[in-house]
CSV table of C-alpha atoms in Angstrom, one decimal:
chain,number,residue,atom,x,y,z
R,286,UNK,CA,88.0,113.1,68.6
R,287,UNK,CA,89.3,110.8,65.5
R,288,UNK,CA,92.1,113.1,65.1
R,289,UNK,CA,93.4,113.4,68.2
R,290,UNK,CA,92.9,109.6,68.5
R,291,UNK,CA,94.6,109.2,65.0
R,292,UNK,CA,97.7,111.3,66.3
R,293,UNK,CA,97.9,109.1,69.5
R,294,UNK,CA,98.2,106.4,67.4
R,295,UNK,CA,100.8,107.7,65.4
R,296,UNK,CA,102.7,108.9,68.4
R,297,UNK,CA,102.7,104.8,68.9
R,298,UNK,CA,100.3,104.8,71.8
R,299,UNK,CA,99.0,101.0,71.8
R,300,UNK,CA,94.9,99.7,71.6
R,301,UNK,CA,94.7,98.7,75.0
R,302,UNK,CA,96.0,102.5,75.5
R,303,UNK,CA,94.0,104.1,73.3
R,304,UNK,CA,90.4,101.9,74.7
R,305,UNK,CA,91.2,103.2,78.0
R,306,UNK,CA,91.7,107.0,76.9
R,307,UNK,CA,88.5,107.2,75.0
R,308,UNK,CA,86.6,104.7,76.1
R,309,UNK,CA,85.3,103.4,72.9
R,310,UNK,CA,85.6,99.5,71.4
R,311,UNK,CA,88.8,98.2,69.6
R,312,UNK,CA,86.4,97.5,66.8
R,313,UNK,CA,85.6,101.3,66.6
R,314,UNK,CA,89.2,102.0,66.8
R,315,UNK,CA,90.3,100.2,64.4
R,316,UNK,CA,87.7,101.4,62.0
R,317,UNK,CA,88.7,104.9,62.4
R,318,UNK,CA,92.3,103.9,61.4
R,319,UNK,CA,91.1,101.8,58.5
R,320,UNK,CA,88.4,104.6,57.1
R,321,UNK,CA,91.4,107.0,57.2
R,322,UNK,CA,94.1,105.1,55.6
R,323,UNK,CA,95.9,104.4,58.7
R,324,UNK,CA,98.7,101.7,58.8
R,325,UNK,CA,97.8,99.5,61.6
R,326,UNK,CA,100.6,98.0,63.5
R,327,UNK,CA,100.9,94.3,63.9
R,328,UNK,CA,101.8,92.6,67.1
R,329,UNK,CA,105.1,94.6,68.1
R,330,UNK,CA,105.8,96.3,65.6
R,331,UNK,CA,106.3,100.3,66.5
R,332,UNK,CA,106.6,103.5,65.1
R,333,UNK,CA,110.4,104.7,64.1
R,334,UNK,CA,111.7,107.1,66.7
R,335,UNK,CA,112.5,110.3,65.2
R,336,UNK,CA,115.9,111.5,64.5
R,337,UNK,CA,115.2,114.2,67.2
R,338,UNK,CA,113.8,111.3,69.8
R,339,UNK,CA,116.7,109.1,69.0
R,340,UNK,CA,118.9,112.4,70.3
R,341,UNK,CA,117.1,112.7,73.3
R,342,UNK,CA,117.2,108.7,74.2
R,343,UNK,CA,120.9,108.9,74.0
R,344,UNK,CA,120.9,112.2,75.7
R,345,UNK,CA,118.6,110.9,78.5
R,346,UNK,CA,120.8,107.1,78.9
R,347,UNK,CA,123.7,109.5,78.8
R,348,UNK,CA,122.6,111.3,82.2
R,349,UNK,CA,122.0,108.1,84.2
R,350,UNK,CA,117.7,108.1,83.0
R,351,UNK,CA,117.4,103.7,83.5
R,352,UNK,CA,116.3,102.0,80.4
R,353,UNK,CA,112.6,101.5,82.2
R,354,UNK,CA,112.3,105.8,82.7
R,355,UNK,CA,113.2,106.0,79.0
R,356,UNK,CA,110.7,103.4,78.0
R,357,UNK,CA,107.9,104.6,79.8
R,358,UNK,CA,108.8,107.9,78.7
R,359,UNK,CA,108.3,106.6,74.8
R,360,UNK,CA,105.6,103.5,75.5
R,361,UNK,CA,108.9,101.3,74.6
R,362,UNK,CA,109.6,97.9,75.3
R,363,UNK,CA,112.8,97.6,77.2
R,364,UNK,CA,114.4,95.4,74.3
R,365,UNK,CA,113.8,98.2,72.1
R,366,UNK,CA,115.2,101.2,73.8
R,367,UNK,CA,118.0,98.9,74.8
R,368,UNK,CA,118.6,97.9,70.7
R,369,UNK,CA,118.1,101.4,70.3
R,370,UNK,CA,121.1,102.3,72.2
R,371,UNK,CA,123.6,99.6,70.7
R,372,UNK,CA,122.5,100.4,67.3
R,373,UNK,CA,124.1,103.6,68.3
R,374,UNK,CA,127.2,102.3,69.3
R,375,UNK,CA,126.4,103.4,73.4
R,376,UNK,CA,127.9,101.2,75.7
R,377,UNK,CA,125.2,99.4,78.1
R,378,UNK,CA,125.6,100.9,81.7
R,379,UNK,CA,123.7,99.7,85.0
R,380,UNK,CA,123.6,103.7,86.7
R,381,UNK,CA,122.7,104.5,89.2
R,382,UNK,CA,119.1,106.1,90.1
R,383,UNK,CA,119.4,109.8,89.1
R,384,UNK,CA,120.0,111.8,91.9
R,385,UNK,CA,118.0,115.1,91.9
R,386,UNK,CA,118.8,116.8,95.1
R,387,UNK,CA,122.8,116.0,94.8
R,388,UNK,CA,125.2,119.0,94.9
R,389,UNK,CA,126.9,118.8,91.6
R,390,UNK,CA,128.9,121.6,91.8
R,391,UNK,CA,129.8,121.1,95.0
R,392,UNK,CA,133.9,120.7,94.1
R,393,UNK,CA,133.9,123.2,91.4
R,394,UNK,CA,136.1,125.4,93.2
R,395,UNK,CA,137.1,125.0,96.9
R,396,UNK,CA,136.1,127.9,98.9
R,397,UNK,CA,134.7,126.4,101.9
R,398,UNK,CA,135.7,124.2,105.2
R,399,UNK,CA,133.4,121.5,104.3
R,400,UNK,CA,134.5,121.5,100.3
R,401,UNK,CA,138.2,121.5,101.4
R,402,UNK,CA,137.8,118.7,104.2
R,403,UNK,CA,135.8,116.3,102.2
R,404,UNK,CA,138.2,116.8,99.0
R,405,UNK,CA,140.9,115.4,101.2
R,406,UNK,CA,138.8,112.5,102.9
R,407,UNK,CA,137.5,111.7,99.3
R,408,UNK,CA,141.5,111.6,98.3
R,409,UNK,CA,142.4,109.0,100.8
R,410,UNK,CA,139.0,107.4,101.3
R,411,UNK,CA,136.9,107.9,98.5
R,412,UNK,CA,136.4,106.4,95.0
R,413,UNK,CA,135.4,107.2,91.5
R,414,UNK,CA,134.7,105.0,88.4
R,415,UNK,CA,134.4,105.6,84.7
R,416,UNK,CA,130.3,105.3,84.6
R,417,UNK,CA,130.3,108.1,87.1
R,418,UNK,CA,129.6,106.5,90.3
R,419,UNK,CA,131.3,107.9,93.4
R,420,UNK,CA,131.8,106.6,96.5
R,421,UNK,CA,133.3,106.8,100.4
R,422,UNK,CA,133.5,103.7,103.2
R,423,UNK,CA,134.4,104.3,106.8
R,424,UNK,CA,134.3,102.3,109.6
R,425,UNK,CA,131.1,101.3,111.2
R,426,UNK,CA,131.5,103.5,114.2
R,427,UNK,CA,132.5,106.6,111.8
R,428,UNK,CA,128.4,106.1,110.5
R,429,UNK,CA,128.2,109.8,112.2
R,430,UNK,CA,130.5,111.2,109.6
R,431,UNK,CA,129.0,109.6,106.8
R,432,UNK,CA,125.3,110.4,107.7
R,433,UNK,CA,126.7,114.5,108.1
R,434,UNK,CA,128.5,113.4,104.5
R,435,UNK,CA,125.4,112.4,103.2
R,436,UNK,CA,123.5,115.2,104.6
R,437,UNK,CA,126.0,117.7,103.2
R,438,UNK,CA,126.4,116.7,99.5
R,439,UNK,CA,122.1,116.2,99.2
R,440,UNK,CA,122.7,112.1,98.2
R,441,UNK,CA,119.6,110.2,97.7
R,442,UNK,CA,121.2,107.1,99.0
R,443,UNK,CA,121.0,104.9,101.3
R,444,UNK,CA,124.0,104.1,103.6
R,445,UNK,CA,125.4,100.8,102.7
R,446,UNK,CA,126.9,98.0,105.8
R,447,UNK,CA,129.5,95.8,105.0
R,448,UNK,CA,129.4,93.5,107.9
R,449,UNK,CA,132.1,90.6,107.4
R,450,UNK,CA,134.2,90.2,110.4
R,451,UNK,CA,137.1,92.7,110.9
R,452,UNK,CA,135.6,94.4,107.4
R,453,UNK,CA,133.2,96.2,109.3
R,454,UNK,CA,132.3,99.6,107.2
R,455,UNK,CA,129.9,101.5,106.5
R,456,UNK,CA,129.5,104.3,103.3
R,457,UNK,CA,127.6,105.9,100.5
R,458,UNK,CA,127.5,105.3,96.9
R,459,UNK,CA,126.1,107.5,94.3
R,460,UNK,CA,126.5,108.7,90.0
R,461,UNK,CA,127.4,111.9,89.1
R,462,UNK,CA,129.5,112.8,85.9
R,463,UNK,CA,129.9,115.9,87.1
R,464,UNK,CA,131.0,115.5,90.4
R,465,UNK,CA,133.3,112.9,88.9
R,466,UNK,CA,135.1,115.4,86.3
R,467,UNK,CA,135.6,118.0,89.0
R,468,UNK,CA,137.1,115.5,91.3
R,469,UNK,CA,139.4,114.1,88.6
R,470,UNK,CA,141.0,117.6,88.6
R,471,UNK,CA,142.3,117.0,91.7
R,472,UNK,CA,143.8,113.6,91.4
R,473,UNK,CA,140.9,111.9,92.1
R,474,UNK,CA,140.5,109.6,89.3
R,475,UNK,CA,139.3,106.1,88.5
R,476,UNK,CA,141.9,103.4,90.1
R,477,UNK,CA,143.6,106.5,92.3
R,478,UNK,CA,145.4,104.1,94.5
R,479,UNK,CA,147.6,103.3,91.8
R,480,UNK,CA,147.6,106.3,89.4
R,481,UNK,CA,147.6,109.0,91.5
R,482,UNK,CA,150.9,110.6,92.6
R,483,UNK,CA,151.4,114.3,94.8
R,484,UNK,CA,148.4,116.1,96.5
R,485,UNK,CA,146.6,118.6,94.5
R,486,UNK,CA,148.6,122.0,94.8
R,487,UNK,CA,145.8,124.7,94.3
R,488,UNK,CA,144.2,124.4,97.4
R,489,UNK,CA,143.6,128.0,99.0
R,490,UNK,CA,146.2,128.4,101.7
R,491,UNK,CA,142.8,129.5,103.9
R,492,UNK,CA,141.3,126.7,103.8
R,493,UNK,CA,144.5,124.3,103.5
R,494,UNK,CA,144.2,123.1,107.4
R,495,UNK,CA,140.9,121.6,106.7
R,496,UNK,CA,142.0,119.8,103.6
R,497,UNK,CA,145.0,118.3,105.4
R,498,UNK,CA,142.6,117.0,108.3
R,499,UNK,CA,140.6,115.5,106.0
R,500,UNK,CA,143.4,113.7,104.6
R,501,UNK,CA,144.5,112.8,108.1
R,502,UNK,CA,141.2,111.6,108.8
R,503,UNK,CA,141.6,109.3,105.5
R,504,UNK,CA,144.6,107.8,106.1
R,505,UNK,CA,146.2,109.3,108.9
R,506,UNK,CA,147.8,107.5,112.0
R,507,UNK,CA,147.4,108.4,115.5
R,508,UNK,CA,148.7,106.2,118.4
R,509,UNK,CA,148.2,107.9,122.1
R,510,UNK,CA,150.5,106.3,124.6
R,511,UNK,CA,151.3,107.6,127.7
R,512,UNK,CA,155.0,107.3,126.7
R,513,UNK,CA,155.2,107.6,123.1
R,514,UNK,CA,152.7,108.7,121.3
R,515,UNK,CA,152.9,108.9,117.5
R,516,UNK,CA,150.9,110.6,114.7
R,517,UNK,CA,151.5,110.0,110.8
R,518,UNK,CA,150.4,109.7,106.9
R,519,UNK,CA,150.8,106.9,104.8
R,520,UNK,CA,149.6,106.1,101.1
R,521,UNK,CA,150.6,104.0,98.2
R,522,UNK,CA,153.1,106.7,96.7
R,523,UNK,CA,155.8,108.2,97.9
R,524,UNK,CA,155.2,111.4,96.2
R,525,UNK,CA,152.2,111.9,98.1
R,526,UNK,CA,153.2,110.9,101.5
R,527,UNK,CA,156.3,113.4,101.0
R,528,UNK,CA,154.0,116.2,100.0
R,529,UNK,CA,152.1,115.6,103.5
R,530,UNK,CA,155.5,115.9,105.3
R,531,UNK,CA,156.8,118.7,103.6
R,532,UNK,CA,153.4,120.7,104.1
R,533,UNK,CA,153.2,119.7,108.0
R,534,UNK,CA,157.1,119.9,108.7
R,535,UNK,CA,156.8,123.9,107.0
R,536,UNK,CA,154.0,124.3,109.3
R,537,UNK,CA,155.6,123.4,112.6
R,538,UNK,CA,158.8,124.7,111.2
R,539,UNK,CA,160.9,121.6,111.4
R,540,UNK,CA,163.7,121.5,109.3
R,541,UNK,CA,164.9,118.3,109.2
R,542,UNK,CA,162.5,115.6,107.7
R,543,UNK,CA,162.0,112.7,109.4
R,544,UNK,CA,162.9,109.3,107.3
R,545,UNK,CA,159.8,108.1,105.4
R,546,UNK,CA,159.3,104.3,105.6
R,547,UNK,CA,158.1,101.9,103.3
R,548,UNK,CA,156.2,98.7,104.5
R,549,UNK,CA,152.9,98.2,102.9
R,550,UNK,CA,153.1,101.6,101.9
R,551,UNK,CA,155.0,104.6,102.7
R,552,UNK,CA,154.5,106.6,105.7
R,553,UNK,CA,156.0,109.8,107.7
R,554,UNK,CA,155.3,109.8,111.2
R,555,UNK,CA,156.4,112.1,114.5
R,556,UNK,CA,156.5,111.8,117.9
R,557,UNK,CA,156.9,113.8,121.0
R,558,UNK,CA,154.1,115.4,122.9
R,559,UNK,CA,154.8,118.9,122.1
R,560,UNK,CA,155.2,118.7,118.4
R,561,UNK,CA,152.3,116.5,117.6
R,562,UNK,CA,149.9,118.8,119.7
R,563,UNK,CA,151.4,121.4,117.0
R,564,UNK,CA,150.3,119.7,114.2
R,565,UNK,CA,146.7,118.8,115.6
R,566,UNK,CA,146.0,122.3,116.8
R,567,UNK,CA,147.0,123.7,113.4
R,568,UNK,CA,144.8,120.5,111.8
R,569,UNK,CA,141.6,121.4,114.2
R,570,UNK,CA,142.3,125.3,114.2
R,571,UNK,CA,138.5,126.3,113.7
R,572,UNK,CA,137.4,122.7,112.3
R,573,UNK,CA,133.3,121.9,112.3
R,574,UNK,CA,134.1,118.9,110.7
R,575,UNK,CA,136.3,115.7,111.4
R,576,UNK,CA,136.3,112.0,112.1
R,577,UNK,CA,135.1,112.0,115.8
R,578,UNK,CA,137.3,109.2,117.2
R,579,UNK,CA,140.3,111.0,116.2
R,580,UNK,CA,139.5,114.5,117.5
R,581,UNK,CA,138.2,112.4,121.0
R,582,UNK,CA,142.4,111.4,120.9
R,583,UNK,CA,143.4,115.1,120.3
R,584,UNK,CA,140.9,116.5,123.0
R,585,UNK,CA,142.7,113.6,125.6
R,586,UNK,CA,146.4,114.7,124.4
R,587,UNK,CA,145.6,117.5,125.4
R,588,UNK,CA,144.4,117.2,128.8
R,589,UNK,CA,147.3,114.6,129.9
């Protein structure tokens, strides 16, 4: 028993720790460690991590494990894991709660519906940062998508509410550095709005409709009017919008381009009955997935 106890101590388990293990007297304890030449520790003073635990505390920080998971881990204090880490020149990172059920792989390669659609919605309508945290907002009445979202990629997340007046959204949020890098190959990339430019080209032609409705379902327009009813893209670089257009136009084989406007941001649009019911029934051609509100406005179109 003393030298097991003796280890335990060494391995920088505490008194209090080591009373409740053994169930013998600090006084007894103590007078083990003193009979065998044992340095006893005072007040907060710890062992020194080895250089094969300091590996694995980086290692651990490094794939979103909190602070408090990697003290309990090594019966730290939270000061000294966090010293620890600055010592080693790693930057200080709030993360995320490590999510163990997430599909991390999930946009390795695009050889589904559900991988090509949400690709396209994360393009227009989803977010990435530098620490790994990804994320997707829609509005409150679109909660059906985001729960199926959800449901699809594994998340251990709650969905988040943003309720200010005509803000009304509702969303995920969740870390993955490996989600993030596959995403990043696409042109989804920390700050997007602003540095991505073109739609990611290596899409399989099979599964191109789906990644186009997604995109649509992002930041697509669609006005029904009993006179004049419009559909269109827009986005914050012309590049992109003009990649949507020349896609859709090859698709319906229209020659001519419309003109793409700029007001906020740049936009293609078309009109006319017949031509936009083209473009949706290509768009919803064997679709499982989509924004419902949008595919309620196809299914009337098509009726009237």
């Amino acid at each position: 028993m003393e030298k097991e106890l003796i280890l335990d101590y060494q391995r920088g388990l505490t008194f209090n720790q080591l009373i409740e293990k053994y169930h013998i007297t600090k006084y007894k304890i103590k007078k083990i460690l003193v009979n065998n030449n044992i340095h006893i520790r005072i007040g907060r003073e710890r062992v020194p991590f080895s250089d094969e635990q300091v590996k694995d505390i980086i290692n651990m920080y490094q794939n979103h494990y909190g602070i408090n998971d990697i003290s309990k881990k090594y019966n730290a204090d939270y000061s000294v894991i966090k010293k620890l880490l600055s010592e080693n020149n790693i930057e200080f990172v709030q993360w995320k709660k490590i999510n163990k059920r997430l599909k991390e792989k999930f946009f390795e390669t695009i050889t589904t519906e559900e991988q090509a659609y949400l690709l396209g919605l994360f393009f227009t309508d989803g977010y990435i940062k530098k620490d790994g945290t990804i994320g997707i907002f829609l509005q409150e009445s679109d909660i059906e998508l985001i729960e199926k979202i959800k449901e699809i990629l594994q998340a251990d997340c709650v969905i988040q509410f943003d309720k200010r007046k005509h803000k009304e959204t509702c969303g995920i949020e969740f870390g993955s550095i490996k989600m993030k890098n596959d995403l990043e190959k696409f042109g989804i990339i920390p700050n997007k709005t602003y540095l991505s430019k073109g739609l990611p080209k290596d899409i399989p032609e099979a599964l191109q409709n789906h990644f186009f409705r997604g995109l649509f379902d992002g930041d697509g327009i669609f006005c029904l009017s009993n006179n004049d009813s419009t559909i269109g893209f827009c986005g914050y670089y012309k590049e992109t919008v003009e990649d949507f257009q020349q896609h859709i136009d090859t698709i319906i084989n229209k020659k001519n381009h419309n003109k793409i406007n700029k007001k906020n941001a740049y936009q293609c649009s078309w009109r006319g009955k017949q031509q936009i019911l083209k473009i949706l029934n290509y768009l919803y051609e064997n679709a499982n997935i989509y924004l419902d509100r949008k595919y309620q406005k196809y299914l009337k179109l098509k009726i009237t």
